[in-house]
Coordinates of C-alpha atoms in Angstrom, one line a residue:
X1 CA 261.9 51.4 111.1
X2 CA 258.5 50.7 112.7
X3 CA 255.7 53.2 112.7
X4 CA 255.8 53.3 116.6
X5 CA 259.5 54.1 116.5
X6 CA 259.0 56.9 114.0
X7 CA 256.2 58.3 116.1
X8 CA 258.1 58.3 119.3
X9 CA 261.2 59.9 117.7
X10 CA 259.1 62.7 116.4
X11 CA 257.4 63.1 119.7
X12 CA 260.7 63.3 121.6
X13 CA 261.9 66.0 119.1
X14 CA 258.8 68.0 119.6
X15 CA 258.9 67.8 123.3
X16 CA 262.6 68.8 123.4
X17 CA 261.9 71.8 121.0
X18 CA 259.2 73.0 123.4
X19 CA 261.2 72.5 126.6
X20 CA 261.9 75.7 128.4
X21 CA 264.6 74.1 130.6
X22 CA 266.5 72.6 127.7
X23 CA 269.1 75.4 127.7
X24 CA 270.2 74.4 131.2
X25 CA 271.7 71.2 129.9
X26 CA 274.8 73.1 128.6
X27 CA 275.6 74.1 132.3
X28 CA 276.6 70.5 133.0
X29 CA 279.4 68.2 132.0
X30 CA 277.8 65.3 130.1
X31 CA 279.3 62.7 127.8
X32 CA 278.2 62.5 124.2
X33 CA 276.5 59.2 123.5
X34 CA 275.7 58.6 127.2
X35 CA 272.2 58.9 128.7
X36 CA 272.6 59.7 132.4
X37 CA 269.6 58.6 134.4
X38 CA 271.3 58.3 137.8
X39 CA 270.9 61.8 139.1
X40 CA 268.8 60.4 142.0
X41 CA 272.1 58.9 143.3
X42 CA 274.7 61.4 142.1
X43 CA 273.9 64.5 140.1
X44 CA 276.0 65.5 137.1
X45 CA 278.9 68.0 137.5
X46 CA 278.0 71.7 136.8
X47 CA 280.6 73.1 134.5
X48 CA 281.5 76.1 136.8
X49 CA 282.5 73.9 139.7
X50 CA 286.0 72.8 138.7
X51 CA 287.3 76.4 138.3
X52 CA 285.7 77.4 141.6
X53 CA 287.3 74.5 143.5
X54 CA 290.7 75.2 141.8
X55 CA 290.4 78.9 143.0
X56 CA 289.6 77.8 146.6
X57 CA 292.5 75.4 146.6
X58 CA 295.2 77.6 144.9
X59 CA 294.2 81.1 146.1
X60 CA 292.0 80.9 149.2
X61 CA 293.8 78.0 150.8
X62 CA 297.2 78.2 149.0
X63 CA 297.7 82.0 149.3
X64 CA 295.3 83.5 151.9
X65 CA 295.4 80.4 154.1
X66 CA 293.9 81.1 157.6
X67 CA 292.7 84.5 156.5
X68 CA 290.1 82.9 154.2
X69 CA 287.9 82.0 157.2
X70 CA 286.9 85.6 157.2
X71 CA 288.3 87.3 154.1
X72 CA 286.9 84.7 151.8
X73 CA 283.7 84.0 153.8
X74 CA 284.5 80.5 154.8
X75 CA 283.1 81.0 158.3
X76 CA 279.6 82.1 157.2
X77 CA 279.3 79.5 154.4
X78 CA 276.9 77.1 156.3
X79 CA 274.3 79.8 156.8
X80 CA 275.0 81.6 153.5
X81 CA 274.6 78.4 151.4
X82 CA 271.6 77.4 153.6
X83 CA 269.9 80.5 152.3
X84 CA 270.5 79.2 148.7
X85 CA 268.9 75.9 149.6
X86 CA 266.0 77.4 151.4
X87 CA 263.9 78.5 148.4
X88 CA 264.3 75.1 146.8
X89 CA 262.5 73.5 149.8
X90 CA 260.0 76.3 150.5
X91 CA 261.7 77.8 153.5
X92 CA 261.9 81.5 154.5
X93 CA 265.4 82.8 155.4
X94 CA 267.0 81.9 158.6
X95 CA 265.8 78.3 158.9
X96 CA 268.3 76.2 156.9
X97 CA 272.0 75.5 157.7
X98 CA 274.3 73.4 155.5
X99 CA 276.8 71.0 157.0
X100 CA 277.5 67.4 158.1
X101 CA 275.9 64.4 156.4
X102 CA 272.2 63.6 156.1
X103 CA 272.7 60.9 158.8
X104 CA 274.1 63.3 161.3
X105 CA 271.3 65.8 160.6
X106 CA 268.7 63.1 161.1
X107 CA 270.2 62.5 164.5
X108 CA 270.1 66.2 165.4
X109 CA 266.5 66.5 164.2
X110 CA 265.0 63.4 165.7
X111 CA 266.7 63.8 169.1
X112 CA 265.9 67.5 169.1
X113 CA 262.2 66.8 168.3
X114 CA 262.0 64.2 171.1
X115 CA 263.5 66.7 173.6
X116 CA 261.0 69.3 172.5
X117 CA 258.2 66.8 173.0
X118 CA 259.5 65.9 176.5
X119 CA 259.9 69.6 177.4
X120 CA 256.4 70.3 176.2
X121 CA 255.1 67.3 178.1
X122 CA 256.7 68.4 181.3
X123 CA 255.0 71.8 181.0
X124 CA 251.7 70.1 180.2
X125 CA 252.0 68.0 183.3
X126 CA 252.3 71.1 185.5
X127 CA 249.6 73.3 184.0
X128 CA 246.1 73.0 182.8
X129 CA 245.8 73.6 179.0
X130 CA 245.6 77.4 178.5
X131 CA 242.8 79.4 176.9
X132 CA 242.8 79.4 173.1
X133 CA 245.7 81.4 171.7
X134 CA 247.6 81.6 175.0
X135 CA 250.6 79.3 175.4
X136 CA 252.2 78.2 178.7
X137 CA 255.8 79.3 179.4
X138 CA 258.3 77.5 177.2
X139 CA 255.7 76.4 174.6
X140 CA 255.2 78.1 171.2
X141 CA 252.0 80.0 170.6
X142 CA 248.8 78.2 169.7
X143 CA 248.7 77.1 166.1
X144 CA 252.4 76.9 165.6
X145 CA 253.3 73.8 167.6
X146 CA 251.5 70.6 168.8
X147 CA 248.9 71.4 171.4
X148 CA 249.6 70.8 175.1
X149 CA 248.3 67.6 176.5
X150 CA 245.9 67.2 179.4
X151 CA 247.3 66.7 182.9
X152 CA 248.2 63.0 183.4
X153 CA 248.5 62.3 179.7
X154 CA 251.1 59.5 178.8
X155 CA 254.7 60.6 178.4
X156 CA 255.7 60.8 174.8
X157 CA 258.2 57.9 174.6
X158 CA 257.7 56.7 171.0
X159 CA 259.5 57.4 167.8
X160 CA 257.8 56.3 164.6
X161 CA 259.6 55.7 161.3
X162 CA 258.2 54.6 158.0
X163 CA 258.9 50.9 157.6
X164 CA 260.2 51.4 154.0
X165 CA 262.7 54.1 155.0
X166 CA 266.2 54.3 153.6
X167 CA 268.1 52.0 155.9
X168 CA 270.4 54.7 157.4
X169 CA 267.4 56.7 158.6
X170 CA 266.1 53.6 160.4
X171 CA 269.5 53.0 162.0
X172 CA 269.7 56.6 163.2
X173 CA 266.1 56.6 164.4
X174 CA 266.9 53.5 166.5
X175 CA 269.9 55.2 168.0
X176 CA 268.0 58.4 168.7
X177 CA 265.3 56.4 170.4
X178 CA 267.9 54.7 172.7
X179 CA 269.5 58.0 173.5
X180 CA 266.2 59.6 174.5
X181 CA 264.7 56.6 176.3
X182 CA 262.1 56.0 173.7
X183 CA 261.0 52.9 171.8
X184 CA 261.1 52.8 168.0
X185 CA 258.2 51.6 165.9
X186 CA 258.5 50.9 162.2
X187 CA 255.1 51.5 160.5
X188 CA 254.2 51.3 156.8
X189 CA 254.2 54.8 155.5
X190 CA 250.6 54.5 154.4
X191 CA 249.6 53.8 158.0
X192 CA 251.6 56.5 159.8
X193 CA 248.8 59.0 160.0
X194 CA 246.5 56.4 161.7
X195 CA 249.3 55.1 164.0
X196 CA 250.5 58.3 165.5
X197 CA 249.1 58.7 169.0
X198 CA 249.4 60.2 172.5
X199 CA 252.7 58.5 173.2
X200 CA 254.3 59.6 169.9
X201 CA 257.1 62.2 170.2
X202 CA 258.2 62.3 166.6
X203 CA 257.6 60.8 163.2
X204 CA 260.5 60.4 160.7
X205 CA 259.4 59.8 157.1
X206 CA 261.0 60.0 153.6
X207 CA 259.3 62.4 151.3
X208 CA 260.0 60.1 148.4
X209 CA 260.6 56.4 148.8
X210 CA 264.1 55.6 147.6
X211 CA 263.2 52.2 146.1
X212 CA 259.9 52.8 144.3
X213 CA 259.9 56.6 143.8
X214 CA 256.5 56.9 145.6
X215 CA 255.8 60.5 146.9
X216 CA 254.4 60.7 150.4
X217 CA 251.7 63.1 151.4
X218 CA 253.7 65.8 153.2
X219 CA 250.8 68.2 153.9
X220 CA 248.4 65.5 155.0
X221 CA 250.8 63.5 157.2
X222 CA 252.2 66.7 158.8
X223 CA 248.7 67.7 159.7
X224 CA 247.9 64.3 161.2
X225 CA 251.1 64.3 163.3
X226 CA 250.4 67.7 164.6
X227 CA 246.8 66.8 165.4
X228 CA 248.2 64.0 167.6
X229 CA 250.5 66.5 169.4
X230 CA 253.7 65.1 167.9
X231 CA 256.5 66.5 165.7
X232 CA 257.5 65.5 162.2
X233 CA 260.9 65.2 160.5
X234 CA 260.9 64.9 156.7
X235 CA 263.8 63.4 154.8
X236 CA 264.0 65.3 151.4
X237 CA 266.9 63.5 149.8
X238 CA 264.9 62.3 146.8
X239 CA 262.6 65.3 146.4
X240 CA 264.6 68.6 146.8
X241 CA 265.6 69.8 143.4
X242 CA 263.1 67.5 141.7
X243 CA 259.7 68.9 142.8
X244 CA 258.3 71.8 144.8
X245 CA 258.6 71.3 148.6
X246 CA 256.7 73.7 150.8
X247 CA 258.1 73.3 154.3
X248 CA 256.8 76.6 155.7
X249 CA 253.5 76.5 154.0
X250 CA 252.7 73.1 155.6
X251 CA 254.1 73.9 159.1
X252 CA 256.8 71.2 158.9
X253 CA 258.8 71.1 162.1
X254 CA 262.2 69.7 160.9
X255 CA 263.6 68.5 157.6
X256 CA 266.9 67.1 156.4
X257 CA 268.3 66.3 153.0
X258 CA 271.5 65.6 151.0
X259 CA 272.8 67.9 148.2
X260 CA 274.5 65.4 145.9
X261 CA 271.5 64.0 144.1
X262 CA 269.1 66.5 142.3
X263 CA 271.0 69.5 143.7
X264 CA 274.2 68.3 142.0
X265 CA 276.6 69.3 144.8
X266 CA 279.1 66.5 144.2
X267 CA 280.0 63.2 145.9
X268 CA 279.7 63.5 149.7
X269 CA 278.6 67.2 149.5
X270 CA 277.3 68.5 152.8
X271 CA 273.7 68.0 153.8
X272 CA 271.3 70.5 155.2
X273 CA 269.1 70.9 158.3
X274 CA 265.8 72.8 158.5
X275 CA 264.5 73.9 161.9
X276 CA 261.3 75.9 161.7
X277 CA 261.8 79.3 163.2
X278 CA 259.2 78.7 165.9
X279 CA 261.3 75.8 167.3
X280 CA 264.7 77.3 167.1
X281 CA 264.9 78.9 170.6
X282 CA 264.1 75.5 172.2
X283 CA 266.0 73.3 169.8
X284 CA 268.5 71.2 171.9
X285 CA 270.9 69.6 169.5
X286 CA 272.5 66.3 170.7
X287 CA 275.7 67.5 169.1
X288 CA 276.7 70.8 170.6
X289 CA 279.9 71.6 168.9
X290 CA 282.0 74.7 169.1
X291 CA 280.7 76.0 165.7
X292 CA 277.2 76.3 167.2
X293 CA 278.3 78.1 170.3
X294 CA 277.1 81.7 170.7
X295 CA 280.8 82.7 171.2
X296 CA 282.7 80.1 169.3
X297 CA 286.1 81.8 169.7
X298 CA 285.6 82.5 173.3
X299 CA 286.5 78.9 174.0
X300 CA 284.4 78.8 177.2
X301 CA 283.9 75.5 178.9
X302 CA 280.2 76.1 179.3
X303 CA 278.0 75.6 176.2
X304 CA 275.6 78.3 175.1
X305 CA 273.8 77.7 171.9
X306 CA 273.8 80.3 169.1
X307 CA 270.6 81.8 167.9
X308 CA 268.9 80.9 164.7
X309 CA 269.9 78.3 162.1
X310 CA 273.6 78.4 163.4
X311 CA 272.3 76.3 166.3
X312 CA 272.4 73.4 163.9
X313 CA 276.1 73.6 163.2
X314 CA 278.5 71.2 165.0
X315 CA 282.2 71.3 164.1
X316 CA 284.5 72.8 161.5
X317 CA 282.7 72.7 158.1
X318 CA 284.1 70.9 155.1
X319 CA 285.0 74.0 153.1
X320 CA 286.1 72.3 149.8
X321 CA 282.8 70.4 149.4
X322 CA 280.8 73.3 150.7
X323 CA 282.1 75.9 148.3
X324 CA 281.8 73.4 145.4
X325 CA 278.1 73.1 146.4
X326 CA 277.7 76.8 146.6
X327 CA 278.8 77.2 142.9
X328 CA 276.7 74.1 141.9
X329 CA 273.6 75.9 143.2
X330 CA 274.2 78.7 140.7
X331 CA 272.4 76.5 138.1
X332 CA 269.1 77.2 140.0
X333 CA 269.2 80.9 139.4
X334 CA 265.9 81.9 137.8
X335 CA 264.6 78.3 137.6
X336 CA 261.0 77.7 138.4
X337 CA 260.3 74.6 140.5
X338 CA 256.9 74.3 138.9
X339 CA 258.6 74.1 135.5
X340 CA 261.0 71.5 136.9
X341 CA 258.1 69.4 138.2
X342 CA 256.1 69.7 135.0
X343 CA 259.1 68.4 133.0
X344 CA 259.8 65.7 135.4
X345 CA 256.3 64.3 135.1
X346 CA 256.5 64.5 131.3
X347 CA 259.8 62.7 131.2
X348 CA 258.5 59.9 133.3
X349 CA 255.3 59.6 131.3
X350 CA 257.2 59.5 128.0
X351 CA 259.7 57.0 129.4
X352 CA 256.9 54.6 130.5
X353 CA 255.2 55.0 127.1
X354 CA 258.5 54.1 125.4
X355 CA 259.0 51.1 127.7
X356 CA 255.5 49.9 126.8
X357 CA 256.4 50.2 123.1
X358 CA 259.9 48.6 123.2
X359 CA 260.1 46.2 126.1
X360 CA 258.6 42.7 125.5
X361 CA 255.4 42.0 127.5
X362 CA 255.9 40.5 130.9
X363 CA 259.6 41.4 131.2
X364 CA 259.3 44.3 133.6
X365 CA 256.6 45.7 136.0
X366 CA 256.6 49.4 137.0
X367 CA 256.7 50.0 140.8
X368 CA 256.2 53.7 140.2
X369 CA 252.7 55.0 140.9
X370 CA 250.6 55.9 137.9
X371 CA 249.1 59.0 139.6
X372 CA 251.3 62.1 139.2
X373 CA 250.7 63.3 142.8
X374 CA 252.2 60.0 144.1
X375 CA 255.4 60.2 142.1
X376 CA 258.8 61.6 142.9
X377 CA 261.2 61.9 140.0
X378 CA 262.3 58.4 139.3
X379 CA 260.9 55.3 137.6
X380 CA 261.5 51.9 139.2
X381 CA 261.0 48.8 137.2
X382 CA 261.0 45.3 138.6
X383 CA 262.6 42.7 136.4
X384 CA 260.5 39.6 136.2
X385 CA 263.4 37.3 135.4
X386 CA 264.9 35.9 138.7
X387 CA 268.3 37.4 139.4
X388 CA 268.7 39.2 136.2
X389 CA 268.2 42.9 137.2
X390 CA 271.9 43.4 138.1
X391 CA 273.0 41.9 134.8
X392 CA 270.5 44.0 132.9
X393 CA 271.8 47.2 134.4
X394 CA 275.4 46.3 133.8
X395 CA 274.5 45.7 130.1
X396 CA 272.6 49.0 129.9
X397 CA 275.6 50.9 131.3
X398 CA 277.9 49.1 128.8
X399 CA 275.6 50.4 126.1
X400 CA 275.6 54.0 127.4
X401 CA 272.5 54.1 129.5
X402 CA 273.3 54.8 133.1
X403 CA 270.7 54.0 135.8
X404 CA 271.2 51.9 138.9
X405 CA 270.2 48.5 140.4
X406 CA 268.8 47.8 143.8
X407 CA 268.8 44.1 144.9
X408 CA 267.2 41.8 144.3
X409 CA 265.3 42.9 141.2
X410 CA 264.8 46.6 140.8
X411 CA 266.1 48.9 138.0
X412 CA 266.0 52.6 139.0
X413 CA 266.0 55.5 136.5
X414 CA 266.2 59.0 137.9
X415 CA 265.0 62.0 135.8
X416 CA 266.8 65.3 136.5
X417 CA 264.9 67.9 134.5
X418 CA 267.8 70.3 134.3
X419 CA 269.8 68.1 132.0
X420 CA 267.8 65.1 130.8
X421 CA 266.2 65.4 127.4
X422 CA 263.3 63.5 125.9
X423 CA 265.6 62.2 123.2
X424 CA 267.6 60.7 126.1
X425 CA 264.5 59.1 127.5
X426 CA 263.6 57.6 124.2
X427 CA 267.1 56.1 123.7
X428 CA 267.1 54.7 127.2
X429 CA 263.8 52.8 126.8
X430 CA 264.8 51.5 123.3
X431 CA 268.1 50.2 124.6
X432 CA 266.3 48.6 127.6
X433 CA 263.9 46.9 125.2
X434 CA 266.8 45.6 123.2
X435 CA 268.6 44.2 126.2
X436 CA 265.5 42.5 127.6
X437 CA 264.6 41.0 124.2

């Protein structure tokens, strides 16, 4: 064995011995001999979930049947589970509701934000900007929402989306723009702060780029968007559960995210919607379903939106997936997001060091930023051999190292601190080096 190999094995063992999160690994179903580095696509199964789902099916559905909507708490699940997600994204109670898919929640958030901008614009067109600290009717108090524009200012008819966004977000943003009479502009994420202007209603941006793993500047961009008088919607799919997210602290307007990646909720588990408390009374969802009615069982023909986070509900929630998610979130009890972030960064640093040691020169190039404050929780490597990345990943999986491939040439490795060990990381890099050699 080489000296470098021995040194890296010892380093991995020392890091694992000092890892305060190592004990959480036993809470997940993981195969012996397999390194799972695809938690940024689908999180591993928490051990407690199968028994909970079995109970929901056999007892709550099989025996209690319709009674479970209230006796088993099915009806309140979207808000109740939203309160479990809220601390993981830095939100105070009453602002997160769980349900629907990320795509559906993107539509709600973007259209809702445009409607807020148009309402605020209509007010600004009728009144002179108020004295400091005094808001016109229908507008949130000064300091909590974009400032009113001067009389005669351009209508806000523009939706900005980061040009590198996950494709579905772009599709939904384009549809939202059509629905609201806006135009859509795709702008490189690095240029969004400079491009937002007096015509911008809302900016939709991914907190972590799905392809490269680059972390966006949530505090800085949110501040820039607000300074321009617009609203911001953050997609947290690749950050929630992997690093601290401080929605309230940075005055974010809206946020959405899935729960099946770093939150380990299971395939197709319901997503969540964050609407800042200051916007809830004026939030006009484009999908006013019976579940978000103030009197859902009154079956009235006229729609009247519920108060609070329930306004983000639409139709009957997916109870099986939702309650599986609720149990999956138990693994977060007592877990520090700062500890999760620290381990995530250490795992990535160690992986890159092992890649440098084991992978022949010139075979891969890292797309992941070197700076810690610009990283999510994944490493993306570009294969330099034309057309070989897919074949490389298939061979890695065959040898027990599971990541994923994004065409045409990117290998992605996600690092879930709750169950990935440093020994896993060492093995993955060594197998990668063997395959590429």
